[in-house]
Structure formats: C-alpha cells, structure tokens
Amino acid sequence: MPSAEQPVLLIVMGVSGTGKSSVAQALAEHYGYRYLDADDFHSDEAKALMAQGTPLTDALRAPWVRNIGAHLTQCAADGTNCTLAFSGLRHDHREQLRQLPFQRLFVFLAGRKDTIATRMNQRQDHFMPTSLLDSQLASLQSPSAEPDVIEVSIEPALAEVIDNCIDRIDQSLGKTDSR
C-alpha cells in the first residue's frame, strides 16, 4: 500500500444495485472526503447501451476506466481524499486504480442476487435495468482474495451497512474511532 502521506481513496465496489453510491456518499460525508461516482465518467453511448439492456464489453469499459484514472490522478496531485462508487467488476480495472498515487482500500459490497434485484427494481431514474444484473454477476471477477479489499454484506439495513463499512475501514487504515 502507498505511503500514509498520500491522499486516501476509498473505492466502494460491487454489481449494480448493491448501494455503492449511497455508501460512498455516506463515507465521503463521514470522513470529509470528495465523493465521485464512476457512472459520471461513462460516455453517453455507454449509458444508452446499458439503458437498452446491452451489457458493456471490456473494450467499451476501457475509456471509462481511463477517464476515471485521469480524474483521480488530478485529485491525488491536489492532495484530495476521495470516495469512488465504482463497479470494479474486472480485476484489470481494479489493478488500474491500484497504480494511482493513493493510499487506497476497496470496499466490496456483496449480497444475494434476490436482494440486489429487489433494490434495483425499487430505483427510479437509473440507466441500469434489472435485466443486466445477470451479466453484471457474470462479469464480476471476485476481489475477495485481494489484500486491499474488505467485503461488507449488504443484507442489513443501509445504516448498518454504512456503520459496518466505517468500522472495517477504520480497522484497515489504522484509524481510531472516527465517529
């Protein structure tokens, strides 16, 4: 892991519908970090494809990950601590983020397919349809064995998920009680 002098990047990852944006926003507020949503870096073409139920290929994801990396590189240069809501489905994409000059930690939000589908069906005004959940799960290369990843269950209520994330992050980054 990079040195403690580097800014911190908390990457909240998982398939669509696990609560990445809600958790990453809450963590940004809790720690006083800048919140970023990887969805904001998708091209209009990619969003349109997903809205039509077409899963993205690795080739379509490549410029998206590069755009995120370029933005985060500037944040690091500015010394800005960030949280990032990012699917992180592919190991290669996680590796690209590991090359950035941050002290970083991945928070993998994991849950049962039925829980995720229920949450996706309850969302409004989101471009990702529930019909893409199976392709998201199929694309996910599990990060569970990677040393800079903590796994947090999404099965409890959101407030408890956030509290669990804070507890695990504080343990992993050696912080004392940050509440």
JSON list of C-alpha atoms in Angstrom, two decimals:
[
{"chain": "A", "resi": 1, "resn": "MET", "atom": "CA", "xyz": [0.00, 0.00, 0.00]},
{"chain": "A", "resi": 2, "resn": "PRO", "atom": "CA", "xyz": [1.30, 3.53, -0.75]},
{"chain": "A", "resi": 3, "resn": "SER", "atom": "CA", "xyz": [2.67, 5.75, 1.98]},
{"chain": "A", "resi": 4, "resn": "ALA", "atom": "CA", "xyz": [0.48, 7.44, 4.57]},
{"chain": "A", "resi": 5, "resn": "GLU", "atom": "CA", "xyz": [1.43, 10.86, 3.14]},
{"chain": "A", "resi": 6, "resn": "GLN", "atom": "CA", "xyz": [-0.59, 10.09, 0.05]},
{"chain": "A", "resi": 7, "resn": "PRO", "atom": "CA", "xyz": [-4.27, 11.01, -0.06]},
{"chain": "A", "resi": 8, "resn": "VAL", "atom": "CA", "xyz": [-6.80, 8.28, 0.66]},
{"chain": "A", "resi": 9, "resn": "LEU", "atom": "CA", "xyz": [-9.05, 6.68, -1.96]},
{"chain": "A", "resi": 10, "resn": "LEU", "atom": "CA", "xyz": [-11.95, 4.51, -0.75]},
{"chain": "A", "resi": 11, "resn": "ILE", "atom": "CA", "xyz": [-13.37, 2.56, -3.69]},
{"chain": "A", "resi": 12, "resn": "VAL", "atom": "CA", "xyz": [-16.85, 1.25, -2.94]},
{"chain": "A", "resi": 13, "resn": "MET", "atom": "CA", "xyz": [-17.43, -1.53, -5.44]},
{"chain": "A", "resi": 14, "resn": "GLY", "atom": "CA", "xyz": [-19.90, -4.23, -6.41]},
{"chain": "A", "resi": 15, "resn": "VAL", "atom": "CA", "xyz": [-22.50, -5.00, -9.04]},
{"chain": "A", "resi": 16, "resn": "SER", "atom": "CA", "xyz": [-25.22, -2.50, -9.83]},
{"chain": "A", "resi": 17, "resn": "GLY", "atom": "CA", "xyz": [-27.85, -2.30, -7.11]},
{"chain": "A", "resi": 18, "resn": "THR", "atom": "CA", "xyz": [-25.61, -3.06, -4.12]},
{"chain": "A", "resi": 19, "resn": "GLY", "atom": "CA", "xyz": [-25.76, 0.52, -2.85]},
{"chain": "A", "resi": 20, "resn": "LYS", "atom": "CA", "xyz": [-22.34, 1.75, -3.99]},
{"chain": "A", "resi": 21, "resn": "SER", "atom": "CA", "xyz": [-23.43, 5.35, -4.50]},
{"chain": "A", "resi": 22, "resn": "SER", "atom": "CA", "xyz": [-25.33, 5.59, -1.21]},
{"chain": "A", "resi": 23, "resn": "VAL", "atom": "CA", "xyz": [-22.47, 4.05, 0.76]},
{"chain": "A", "resi": 24, "resn": "ALA", "atom": "CA", "xyz": [-19.73, 6.05, -0.98]},
{"chain": "A", "resi": 25, "resn": "GLN", "atom": "CA", "xyz": [-21.67, 9.30, -0.40]},
{"chain": "A", "resi": 26, "resn": "ALA", "atom": "CA", "xyz": [-22.13, 8.46, 3.28]},
{"chain": "A", "resi": 27, "resn": "LEU", "atom": "CA", "xyz": [-18.43, 7.60, 3.66]},
{"chain": "A", "resi": 28, "resn": "ALA", "atom": "CA", "xyz": [-17.43, 10.85, 1.93]},
{"chain": "A", "resi": 29, "resn": "GLU", "atom": "CA", "xyz": [-19.62, 12.79, 4.35]},
{"chain": "A", "resi": 30, "resn": "HIS", "atom": "CA", "xyz": [-18.35, 10.86, 7.36]},
{"chain": "A", "resi": 31, "resn": "TYR", "atom": "CA", "xyz": [-14.65, 11.28, 6.55]},
{"chain": "A", "resi": 32, "resn": "GLY", "atom": "CA", "xyz": [-14.87, 14.68, 4.85]},
{"chain": "A", "resi": 33, "resn": "TYR", "atom": "CA", "xyz": [-13.71, 13.26, 1.51]},
{"chain": "A", "resi": 34, "resn": "ARG", "atom": "CA", "xyz": [-14.73, 14.20, -2.02]},
{"chain": "A", "resi": 35, "resn": "TYR", "atom": "CA", "xyz": [-17.41, 11.91, -3.47]},
{"chain": "A", "resi": 36, "resn": "LEU", "atom": "CA", "xyz": [-17.09, 10.66, -7.05]},
{"chain": "A", "resi": 37, "resn": "ASP", "atom": "CA", "xyz": [-19.44, 8.37, -8.94]},
{"chain": "A", "resi": 38, "resn": "ALA", "atom": "CA", "xyz": [-17.87, 6.32, -11.73]},
{"chain": "A", "resi": 39, "resn": "ASP", "atom": "CA", "xyz": [-21.17, 6.43, -13.62]},
{"chain": "A", "resi": 40, "resn": "ASP", "atom": "CA", "xyz": [-20.48, 10.13, -14.28]},
{"chain": "A", "resi": 41, "resn": "PHE", "atom": "CA", "xyz": [-17.45, 9.08, -16.38]},
{"chain": "A", "resi": 42, "resn": "HIS", "atom": "CA", "xyz": [-19.39, 6.81, -18.76]},
{"chain": "A", "resi": 43, "resn": "SER", "atom": "CA", "xyz": [-19.89, 8.08, -22.29]},
{"chain": "A", "resi": 44, "resn": "ASP", "atom": "CA", "xyz": [-23.41, 8.87, -23.42]},
{"chain": "A", "resi": 45, "resn": "GLU", "atom": "CA", "xyz": [-23.06, 5.92, -25.81]},
{"chain": "A", "resi": 46, "resn": "ALA", "atom": "CA", "xyz": [-22.25, 3.50, -22.97]},
{"chain": "A", "resi": 47, "resn": "LYS", "atom": "CA", "xyz": [-25.16, 4.77, -20.86]},
{"chain": "A", "resi": 48, "resn": "ALA", "atom": "CA", "xyz": [-27.51, 4.42, -23.83]},
{"chain": "A", "resi": 49, "resn": "LEU", "atom": "CA", "xyz": [-26.36, 0.84, -24.44]},
{"chain": "A", "resi": 50, "resn": "MET", "atom": "CA", "xyz": [-26.91, -0.12, -20.81]},
{"chain": "A", "resi": 51, "resn": "ALA", "atom": "CA", "xyz": [-30.31, 1.61, -20.74]},
{"chain": "A", "resi": 52, "resn": "GLN", "atom": "CA", "xyz": [-31.29, -0.56, -23.74]},
{"chain": "A", "resi": 53, "resn": "GLY", "atom": "CA", "xyz": [-30.22, -3.67, -21.81]},
{"chain": "A", "resi": 54, "resn": "THR", "atom": "CA", "xyz": [-26.94, -4.18, -23.66]},
{"chain": "A", "resi": 55, "resn": "PRO", "atom": "CA", "xyz": [-24.05, -5.16, -21.37]},
{"chain": "A", "resi": 56, "resn": "LEU", "atom": "CA", "xyz": [-20.78, -3.30, -21.87]},
{"chain": "A", "resi": 57, "resn": "THR", "atom": "CA", "xyz": [-17.79, -5.17, -23.23]},
{"chain": "A", "resi": 58, "resn": "ASP", "atom": "CA", "xyz": [-14.29, -4.75, -21.83]},
{"chain": "A", "resi": 59, "resn": "ALA", "atom": "CA", "xyz": [-13.48, -2.63, -24.92]},
{"chain": "A", "resi": 60, "resn": "LEU", "atom": "CA", "xyz": [-16.37, -0.27, -24.11]},
{"chain": "A", "resi": 61, "resn": "ARG", "atom": "CA", "xyz": [-15.29, -0.08, -20.47]},
{"chain": "A", "resi": 62, "resn": "ALA", "atom": "CA", "xyz": [-11.63, 0.75, -21.25]},
{"chain": "A", "resi": 63, "resn": "PRO", "atom": "CA", "xyz": [-12.05, 4.50, -22.00]},
{"chain": "A", "resi": 64, "resn": "TRP", "atom": "CA", "xyz": [-14.33, 4.80, -18.97]},
{"chain": "A", "resi": 65, "resn": "VAL", "atom": "CA", "xyz": [-11.66, 3.42, -16.62]},
{"chain": "A", "resi": 66, "resn": "ARG", "atom": "CA", "xyz": [-9.02, 5.65, -18.26]},
{"chain": "A", "resi": 67, "resn": "ASN", "atom": "CA", "xyz": [-11.23, 8.72, -17.70]},
{"chain": "A", "resi": 68, "resn": "ILE", "atom": "CA", "xyz": [-11.71, 7.81, -14.05]},
{"chain": "A", "resi": 69, "resn": "GLY", "atom": "CA", "xyz": [-7.96, 7.29, -13.64]},
{"chain": "A", "resi": 70, "resn": "ALA", "atom": "CA", "xyz": [-7.13, 10.64, -15.23]},
{"chain": "A", "resi": 71, "resn": "HIS", "atom": "CA", "xyz": [-9.56, 12.47, -12.95]},
{"chain": "A", "resi": 72, "resn": "LEU", "atom": "CA", "xyz": [-8.29, 10.65, -9.85]},
{"chain": "A", "resi": 73, "resn": "THR", "atom": "CA", "xyz": [-4.68, 11.40, -10.81]},
{"chain": "A", "resi": 74, "resn": "GLN", "atom": "CA", "xyz": [-5.54, 15.10, -10.67]},
{"chain": "A", "resi": 75, "resn": "CYS", "atom": "CA", "xyz": [-7.28, 14.62, -7.30]},
{"chain": "A", "resi": 76, "resn": "ALA", "atom": "CA", "xyz": [-4.15, 12.89, -5.96]},
{"chain": "A", "resi": 77, "resn": "ALA", "atom": "CA", "xyz": [-1.94, 15.72, -7.27]},
{"chain": "A", "resi": 78, "resn": "ASP", "atom": "CA", "xyz": [-4.18, 18.15, -5.39]},
{"chain": "A", "resi": 79, "resn": "GLY", "atom": "CA", "xyz": [-3.96, 16.02, -2.21]},
{"chain": "A", "resi": 80, "resn": "THR", "atom": "CA", "xyz": [-7.70, 15.34, -2.28]},
{"chain": "A", "resi": 81, "resn": "ASN", "atom": "CA", "xyz": [-9.03, 12.35, -0.34]},
{"chain": "A", "resi": 82, "resn": "CYS", "atom": "CA", "xyz": [-11.86, 10.68, -2.30]},
{"chain": "A", "resi": 83, "resn": "THR", "atom": "CA", "xyz": [-14.53, 8.04, -2.19]},
{"chain": "A", "resi": 84, "resn": "LEU", "atom": "CA", "xyz": [-15.44, 6.44, -5.51]},
{"chain": "A", "resi": 85, "resn": "ALA", "atom": "CA", "xyz": [-18.58, 4.46, -6.28]},
{"chain": "A", "resi": 86, "resn": "PHE", "atom": "CA", "xyz": [-17.22, 2.06, -8.93]},
{"chain": "A", "resi": 87, "resn": "SER", "atom": "CA", "xyz": [-18.41, -1.34, -10.07]},
{"chain": "A", "resi": 88, "resn": "GLY", "atom": "CA", "xyz": [-14.86, -2.74, -10.16]},
{"chain": "A", "resi": 89, "resn": "LEU", "atom": "CA", "xyz": [-16.15, -5.90, -11.79]},
{"chain": "A", "resi": 90, "resn": "ARG", "atom": "CA", "xyz": [-12.94, -6.72, -13.60]},
{"chain": "A", "resi": 91, "resn": "HIS", "atom": "CA", "xyz": [-9.62, -7.43, -11.91]},
{"chain": "A", "resi": 92, "resn": "ASP", "atom": "CA", "xyz": [-7.82, -5.41, -14.59]},
{"chain": "A", "resi": 93, "resn": "HIS", "atom": "CA", "xyz": [-9.89, -2.32, -13.76]},
{"chain": "A", "resi": 94, "resn": "ARG", "atom": "CA", "xyz": [-9.04, -2.65, -10.07]},
{"chain": "A", "resi": 95, "resn": "GLU", "atom": "CA", "xyz": [-5.37, -3.03, -10.99]},
{"chain": "A", "resi": 96, "resn": "GLN", "atom": "CA", "xyz": [-5.50, 0.22, -12.95]},
{"chain": "A", "resi": 97, "resn": "LEU", "atom": "CA", "xyz": [-6.79, 2.03, -9.86]},
{"chain": "A", "resi": 98, "resn": "ARG", "atom": "CA", "xyz": [-4.05, 0.42, -7.78]},
{"chain": "A", "resi": 99, "resn": "GLN", "atom": "CA", "xyz": [-1.49, 2.23, -9.94]},
{"chain": "A", "resi": 100, "resn": "LEU", "atom": "CA", "xyz": [-2.76, 5.63, -8.81]},
{"chain": "A", "resi": 101, "resn": "PRO", "atom": "CA", "xyz": [-0.84, 7.55, -6.11]},
{"chain": "A", "resi": 102, "resn": "PHE", "atom": "CA", "xyz": [-3.27, 6.97, -3.24]},
{"chain": "A", "resi": 103, "resn": "GLN", "atom": "CA", "xyz": [-3.41, 5.07, -0.02]},
{"chain": "A", "resi": 104, "resn": "ARG", "atom": "CA", "xyz": [-6.39, 3.01, -1.11]},
{"chain": "A", "resi": 105, "resn": "LEU", "atom": "CA", "xyz": [-8.90, 0.49, 0.10]},
{"chain": "A", "resi": 106, "resn": "PHE", "atom": "CA", "xyz": [-11.61, -1.34, -1.83]},
{"chain": "A", "resi": 107, "resn": "VAL", "atom": "CA", "xyz": [-14.93, -1.88, -0.04]},
{"chain": "A", "resi": 108, "resn": "PHE", "atom": "CA", "xyz": [-16.67, -4.77, -1.80]},
{"chain": "A", "resi": 109, "resn": "LEU", "atom": "CA", "xyz": [-20.44, -4.66, -1.23]},
{"chain": "A", "resi": 110, "resn": "ALA", "atom": "CA", "xyz": [-21.71, -8.21, -1.56]},
{"chain": "A", "resi": 111, "resn": "GLY", "atom": "CA", "xyz": [-25.19, -9.65, -1.31]},
{"chain": "A", "resi": 112, "resn": "ARG", "atom": "CA", "xyz": [-27.63, -12.22, -2.56]},
{"chain": "A", "resi": 113, "resn": "LYS", "atom": "CA", "xyz": [-28.94, -11.89, -6.10]},
{"chain": "A", "resi": 114, "resn": "ASP", "atom": "CA", "xyz": [-32.56, -11.60, -4.92]},
{"chain": "A", "resi": 115, "resn": "THR", "atom": "CA", "xyz": [-31.68, -8.77, -2.53]},
{"chain": "A", "resi": 116, "resn": "ILE", "atom": "CA", "xyz": [-29.85, -6.88, -5.28]},
{"chain": "A", "resi": 117, "resn": "ALA", "atom": "CA", "xyz": [-32.67, -7.41, -7.80]},
{"chain": "A", "resi": 118, "resn": "THR", "atom": "CA", "xyz": [-35.24, -6.12, -5.32]},
{"chain": "A", "resi": 119, "resn": "ARG", "atom": "CA", "xyz": [-33.18, -2.98, -4.74]},
{"chain": "A", "resi": 120, "resn": "MET", "atom": "CA", "xyz": [-32.69, -2.45, -8.47]},
{"chain": "A", "resi": 121, "resn": "ASN", "atom": "CA", "xyz": [-36.44, -2.74, -9.05]},
{"chain": "A", "resi": 122, "resn": "GLN", "atom": "CA", "xyz": [-37.08, -0.06, -6.42]},
{"chain": "A", "resi": 123, "resn": "ARG", "atom": "CA", "xyz": [-34.75, 2.52, -8.03]},
{"chain": "A", "resi": 124, "resn": "GLN", "atom": "CA", "xyz": [-36.12, 5.27, -10.19]},
{"chain": "A", "resi": 125, "resn": "ASP", "atom": "CA", "xyz": [-34.37, 7.28, -12.89]},
{"chain": "A", "resi": 126, "resn": "HIS", "atom": "CA", "xyz": [-31.35, 4.98, -13.15]},
{"chain": "A", "resi": 127, "resn": "PHE", "atom": "CA", "xyz": [-30.00, 3.92, -16.54]},
{"chain": "A", "resi": 128, "resn": "MET", "atom": "CA", "xyz": [-29.07, 0.38, -15.43]},
{"chain": "A", "resi": 129, "resn": "PRO", "atom": "CA", "xyz": [-32.02, -2.01, -15.83]},
{"chain": "A", "resi": 130, "resn": "THR", "atom": "CA", "xyz": [-32.51, -5.05, -13.63]},
{"chain": "A", "resi": 131, "resn": "SER", "atom": "CA", "xyz": [-32.21, -7.18, -16.78]},
{"chain": "A", "resi": 132, "resn": "LEU", "atom": "CA", "xyz": [-28.44, -6.56, -16.71]},
{"chain": "A", "resi": 133, "resn": "LEU", "atom": "CA", "xyz": [-27.94, -8.00, -13.22]},
{"chain": "A", "resi": 134, "resn": "ASP", "atom": "CA", "xyz": [-27.06, -11.47, -14.54]},
{"chain": "A", "resi": 135, "resn": "SER", "atom": "CA", "xyz": [-24.43, -10.00, -16.90]},
{"chain": "A", "resi": 136, "resn": "GLN", "atom": "CA", "xyz": [-23.01, -7.94, -14.04]},
{"chain": "A", "resi": 137, "resn": "LEU", "atom": "CA", "xyz": [-22.74, -11.03, -11.84]},
{"chain": "A", "resi": 138, "resn": "ALA", "atom": "CA", "xyz": [-21.17, -12.98, -14.73]},
{"chain": "A", "resi": 139, "resn": "SER", "atom": "CA", "xyz": [-18.61, -10.18, -15.33]},
{"chain": "A", "resi": 140, "resn": "LEU", "atom": "CA", "xyz": [-17.63, -9.91, -11.67]},
{"chain": "A", "resi": 141, "resn": "GLN", "atom": "CA", "xyz": [-14.18, -11.31, -11.01]},
{"chain": "A", "resi": 142, "resn": "SER", "atom": "CA", "xyz": [-14.36, -11.70, -7.26]},
{"chain": "A", "resi": 143, "resn": "PRO", "atom": "CA", "xyz": [-11.96, -9.45, -5.34]},
{"chain": "A", "resi": 144, "resn": "SER", "atom": "CA", "xyz": [-12.38, -11.33, -2.07]},
{"chain": "A", "resi": 145, "resn": "ALA", "atom": "CA", "xyz": [-8.82, -12.72, -2.02]},
{"chain": "A", "resi": 146, "resn": "GLU", "atom": "CA", "xyz": [-7.15, -9.41, -2.90]},
{"chain": "A", "resi": 147, "resn": "PRO", "atom": "CA", "xyz": [-5.25, -7.97, 0.10]},
{"chain": "A", "resi": 148, "resn": "ASP", "atom": "CA", "xyz": [-6.57, -4.38, -0.14]},
{"chain": "A", "resi": 149, "resn": "VAL", "atom": "CA", "xyz": [-10.24, -5.43, -0.25]},
{"chain": "A", "resi": 150, "resn": "ILE", "atom": "CA", "xyz": [-12.70, -5.64, 2.61]},
{"chain": "A", "resi": 151, "resn": "GLU", "atom": "CA", "xyz": [-16.02, -7.37, 1.99]},
{"chain": "A", "resi": 152, "resn": "VAL", "atom": "CA", "xyz": [-19.18, -5.99, 3.59]},
{"chain": "A", "resi": 153, "resn": "SER", "atom": "CA", "xyz": [-22.60, -7.63, 3.37]},
{"chain": "A", "resi": 154, "resn": "ILE", "atom": "CA", "xyz": [-25.46, -5.52, 2.02]},
{"chain": "A", "resi": 155, "resn": "GLU", "atom": "CA", "xyz": [-28.09, -7.71, 3.67]},
{"chain": "A", "resi": 156, "resn": "PRO", "atom": "CA", "xyz": [-28.63, -5.45, 6.74]},
{"chain": "A", "resi": 157, "resn": "ALA", "atom": "CA", "xyz": [-30.36, -2.06, 6.53]},
{"chain": "A", "resi": 158, "resn": "LEU", "atom": "CA", "xyz": [-28.35, 0.69, 4.81]},
{"chain": "A", "resi": 159, "resn": "ALA", "atom": "CA", "xyz": [-27.45, 2.47, 8.08]},
{"chain": "A", "resi": 160, "resn": "GLU", "atom": "CA", "xyz": [-25.96, -0.75, 9.45]},
{"chain": "A", "resi": 161, "resn": "VAL", "atom": "CA", "xyz": [-24.09, -1.41, 6.18]},
{"chain": "A", "resi": 162, "resn": "ILE", "atom": "CA", "xyz": [-22.55, 2.07, 6.42]},
{"chain": "A", "resi": 163, "resn": "ASP", "atom": "CA", "xyz": [-21.61, 1.56, 10.08]},
{"chain": "A", "resi": 164, "resn": "ASN", "atom": "CA", "xyz": [-20.04, -1.80, 9.21]},
{"chain": "A", "resi": 165, "resn": "CYS", "atom": "CA", "xyz": [-18.06, -0.15, 6.39]},
{"chain": "A", "resi": 166, "resn": "ILE", "atom": "CA", "xyz": [-16.77, 2.59, 8.72]},
{"chain": "A", "resi": 167, "resn": "ASP", "atom": "CA", "xyz": [-15.73, 0.04, 11.34]},
{"chain": "A", "resi": 168, "resn": "ARG", "atom": "CA", "xyz": [-13.88, -2.10, 8.79]},
{"chain": "A", "resi": 169, "resn": "ILE", "atom": "CA", "xyz": [-12.24, 0.91, 7.08]},
{"chain": "A", "resi": 170, "resn": "ASP", "atom": "CA", "xyz": [-11.04, 2.29, 10.40]},
{"chain": "A", "resi": 171, "resn": "GLN", "atom": "CA", "xyz": [-9.55, -1.10, 11.28]},
{"chain": "A", "resi": 172, "resn": "SER", "atom": "CA", "xyz": [-7.90, -1.49, 7.88]},
{"chain": "A", "resi": 173, "resn": "LEU", "atom": "CA", "xyz": [-6.43, 2.01, 7.74]},
{"chain": "A", "resi": 174, "resn": "GLY", "atom": "CA", "xyz": [-5.41, 2.02, 11.41]},
{"chain": "A", "resi": 175, "resn": "LYS", "atom": "CA", "xyz": [-7.73, 4.85, 12.37]},
{"chain": "A", "resi": 176, "resn": "THR", "atom": "CA", "xyz": [-9.00, 5.24, 15.89]},
{"chain": "A", "resi": 177, "resn": "ASP", "atom": "CA", "xyz": [-12.76, 5.64, 16.37]},
{"chain": "A", "resi": 178, "resn": "SER", "atom": "CA", "xyz": [-13.77, 8.20, 13.74]},
{"chain": "A", "resi": 179, "resn": "ARG", "atom": "CA", "xyz": [-17.35, 8.65, 14.88]}
]
